[in-house]
């Protein structure tokens, strides 16, 4: 059986080849996953399978040009591609800290999609804190990406 990290990397390679991009929004569009920006209160994002259509909802409080928006879409895209039938919410203060199976898999997918090997090479010598300051990605994302 394929482990979560290997499956995430395989999916990322496939969609990068098909779209020419690692942009989670472009990949979602190509994969037929719709993205809607709506008021969600304390929830940053949500993935829902509704009437056989896959939807990613992102809180309208989060600017679409922010790194957090990319993290949320990448995380929810992970759910859409890895856990098609599970409905999942991304809670700003907790989701990257959750270690339940499907949340960890979605986080791994987002970490590998957004933080490329080339990016890691470009930031060689930087502390994790400095990397996060420069990219504006959450520290938990780089921690997951660097796990062996």
Tab-separated table of C-alpha atoms in Angstrom:
chain	number	residue	atom	x	y	z
A	1	UNK	CA	0.000	0.000	0.000
A	2	UNK	CA	1.230	3.474	-0.894
A	3	UNK	CA	2.053	5.776	2.028
A	4	UNK	CA	0.575	9.272	2.273
A	5	UNK	CA	3.757	11.150	1.378
A	6	UNK	CA	4.449	9.030	-1.692
A	7	UNK	CA	0.843	9.370	-2.849
A	8	UNK	CA	0.941	13.162	-2.368
A	9	UNK	CA	4.184	13.437	-4.348
A	10	UNK	CA	2.778	11.261	-7.136
A	11	UNK	CA	-0.358	13.412	-7.393
A	12	UNK	CA	1.696	16.613	-7.356
A	13	UNK	CA	3.956	15.336	-10.168
A	14	UNK	CA	0.903	14.370	-12.217
A	15	UNK	CA	-0.896	17.698	-11.808
A	16	UNK	CA	2.291	19.711	-12.294
A	17	UNK	CA	2.860	17.861	-15.561
A	18	UNK	CA	-0.738	18.370	-16.680
A	19	UNK	CA	-1.040	22.060	-15.689
A	20	UNK	CA	2.577	23.192	-15.901
A	21	UNK	CA	2.150	24.659	-12.441
A	22	UNK	CA	2.200	23.917	-8.728
A	23	UNK	CA	-0.383	26.635	-8.093
A	24	UNK	CA	-3.154	25.011	-6.021
A	25	UNK	CA	-5.813	27.200	-7.657
A	26	UNK	CA	-4.774	26.133	-11.179
A	27	UNK	CA	-4.586	22.485	-10.125
A	28	UNK	CA	-8.036	22.682	-8.525
A	29	UNK	CA	-9.455	24.188	-11.701
A	30	UNK	CA	-7.859	21.471	-13.845
A	31	UNK	CA	-9.085	18.726	-11.490
A	32	UNK	CA	-12.641	20.083	-11.565
A	33	UNK	CA	-12.603	21.231	-7.946
A	34	UNK	CA	-14.550	24.444	-7.605
A	35	UNK	CA	-13.370	27.234	-5.282
A	36	UNK	CA	-15.800	29.638	-3.623
A	37	UNK	CA	-14.925	32.541	-1.359
A	38	UNK	CA	-17.597	32.897	1.311
A	39	UNK	CA	-18.008	34.043	4.923
A	40	UNK	CA	-17.037	31.122	7.178
A	41	UNK	CA	-16.642	32.747	10.597
A	42	UNK	CA	-13.738	31.122	12.471
A	43	UNK	CA	-13.157	28.504	9.769
A	44	UNK	CA	-10.445	29.399	7.251
A	45	UNK	CA	-11.459	26.835	4.672
A	46	UNK	CA	-13.608	23.815	4.031
A	47	UNK	CA	-13.742	20.963	1.540
A	48	UNK	CA	-17.139	19.495	0.705
A	49	UNK	CA	-18.358	16.900	-1.760
A	50	UNK	CA	-21.852	18.071	-2.657
A	51	UNK	CA	-24.004	16.377	-5.276
A	52	UNK	CA	-20.908	14.662	-6.736
A	53	UNK	CA	-19.193	18.042	-7.154
A	54	UNK	CA	-16.048	18.882	-5.203
A	55	UNK	CA	-15.963	22.295	-3.550
A	56	UNK	CA	-13.313	24.227	-1.651
A	57	UNK	CA	-14.709	27.095	0.382
A	58	UNK	CA	-12.284	29.767	1.600
A	59	UNK	CA	-13.155	32.400	4.194
A	60	UNK	CA	-13.725	35.784	2.596
A	61	UNK	CA	-11.605	37.377	5.365
A	62	UNK	CA	-8.472	35.903	3.759
A	63	UNK	CA	-7.023	37.934	0.861
A	64	UNK	CA	-6.724	35.856	-2.319
A	65	UNK	CA	-3.181	37.103	-2.891
A	66	UNK	CA	-1.938	36.035	0.547
A	67	UNK	CA	0.265	33.005	1.262
A	68	UNK	CA	-2.379	31.836	3.764
A	69	UNK	CA	-4.906	31.628	0.923
A	70	UNK	CA	-2.502	29.348	-1.000
A	71	UNK	CA	-1.946	27.208	2.115
A	72	UNK	CA	-5.686	26.813	2.681
A	73	UNK	CA	-6.430	25.972	-0.949
A	74	UNK	CA	-3.494	23.518	-1.052
A	75	UNK	CA	-4.685	21.845	2.161
A	76	UNK	CA	-8.291	21.561	0.994
A	77	UNK	CA	-7.115	20.408	-2.441
A	78	UNK	CA	-5.266	17.657	-0.601
A	79	UNK	CA	-8.594	16.570	0.852
A	80	UNK	CA	-10.294	16.800	-2.548
A	81	UNK	CA	-7.671	14.604	-4.208
A	82	UNK	CA	-6.868	12.232	-1.338
A	83	UNK	CA	-10.179	12.039	0.563
A	84	UNK	CA	-12.817	12.743	-2.042
A	85	UNK	CA	-15.786	11.643	0.077
A	86	UNK	CA	-14.734	13.257	3.387
A	87	UNK	CA	-16.054	16.713	4.265
A	88	UNK	CA	-13.296	18.613	6.088
A	89	UNK	CA	-12.831	22.060	7.656
A	90	UNK	CA	-9.555	23.997	7.981
A	91	UNK	CA	-9.567	25.835	11.289
A	92	UNK	CA	-6.938	28.614	11.243
A	93	UNK	CA	-5.532	28.043	14.680
A	94	UNK	CA	-5.583	24.254	14.724
A	95	UNK	CA	-5.553	22.362	11.449
A	96	UNK	CA	-1.798	22.448	10.854
A	97	UNK	CA	-1.352	21.122	14.378
A	98	UNK	CA	-3.796	18.245	14.017
A	99	UNK	CA	-2.316	14.825	13.561
A	100	UNK	CA	-5.403	12.807	12.683
A	101	UNK	CA	-4.886	10.682	9.589
A	102	UNK	CA	-6.701	12.688	6.943
A	103	UNK	CA	-5.642	16.089	8.311
A	104	UNK	CA	-2.007	15.009	8.410
A	105	UNK	CA	-2.256	13.722	4.822
A	106	UNK	CA	-3.812	16.997	3.619
A	107	UNK	CA	-1.082	18.939	5.446
A	108	UNK	CA	1.629	16.760	3.867
A	109	UNK	CA	0.099	17.341	0.450
A	110	UNK	CA	0.054	21.124	1.012
A	111	UNK	CA	3.633	21.128	2.341
A	112	UNK	CA	4.988	19.203	-0.648
A	113	UNK	CA	2.932	21.182	-3.155
A	114	UNK	CA	3.936	24.610	-1.863
A	115	UNK	CA	7.503	23.997	-0.689
A	116	UNK	CA	9.512	22.614	-3.599
A	117	UNK	CA	12.985	21.112	-3.469
A	118	UNK	CA	14.248	24.167	-5.373
A	119	UNK	CA	12.713	26.456	-2.769
A	120	UNK	CA	14.488	24.510	-0.022
A	121	UNK	CA	17.774	24.912	-1.900
A	122	UNK	CA	17.183	28.651	-2.291
A	123	UNK	CA	16.699	28.974	1.466
A	124	UNK	CA	19.662	26.810	2.482
A	125	UNK	CA	21.250	28.287	5.581
A	126	UNK	CA	18.052	30.013	6.703
A	127	UNK	CA	16.487	29.081	10.017
A	128	UNK	CA	12.962	27.724	9.897
A	129	UNK	CA	11.749	30.958	11.445
A	130	UNK	CA	13.483	33.039	8.758
A	131	UNK	CA	12.066	30.761	6.037
A	132	UNK	CA	8.570	31.351	7.433
A	133	UNK	CA	9.182	35.084	7.684
A	134	UNK	CA	10.270	35.213	4.026
A	135	UNK	CA	7.551	32.945	2.591
A	136	UNK	CA	4.838	33.822	5.109
A	137	UNK	CA	3.984	30.122	5.366
A	138	UNK	CA	3.143	28.689	8.798
A	139	UNK	CA	6.022	27.064	10.676
A	140	UNK	CA	4.105	23.781	10.862
A	141	UNK	CA	4.189	23.568	7.053
A	142	UNK	CA	7.990	23.684	6.844
A	143	UNK	CA	8.227	21.264	9.787
A	144	UNK	CA	6.091	18.748	7.874
A	145	UNK	CA	8.026	19.303	4.659
A	146	UNK	CA	11.372	18.672	6.358
A	147	UNK	CA	10.296	15.485	8.122
A	148	UNK	CA	11.966	12.387	6.767
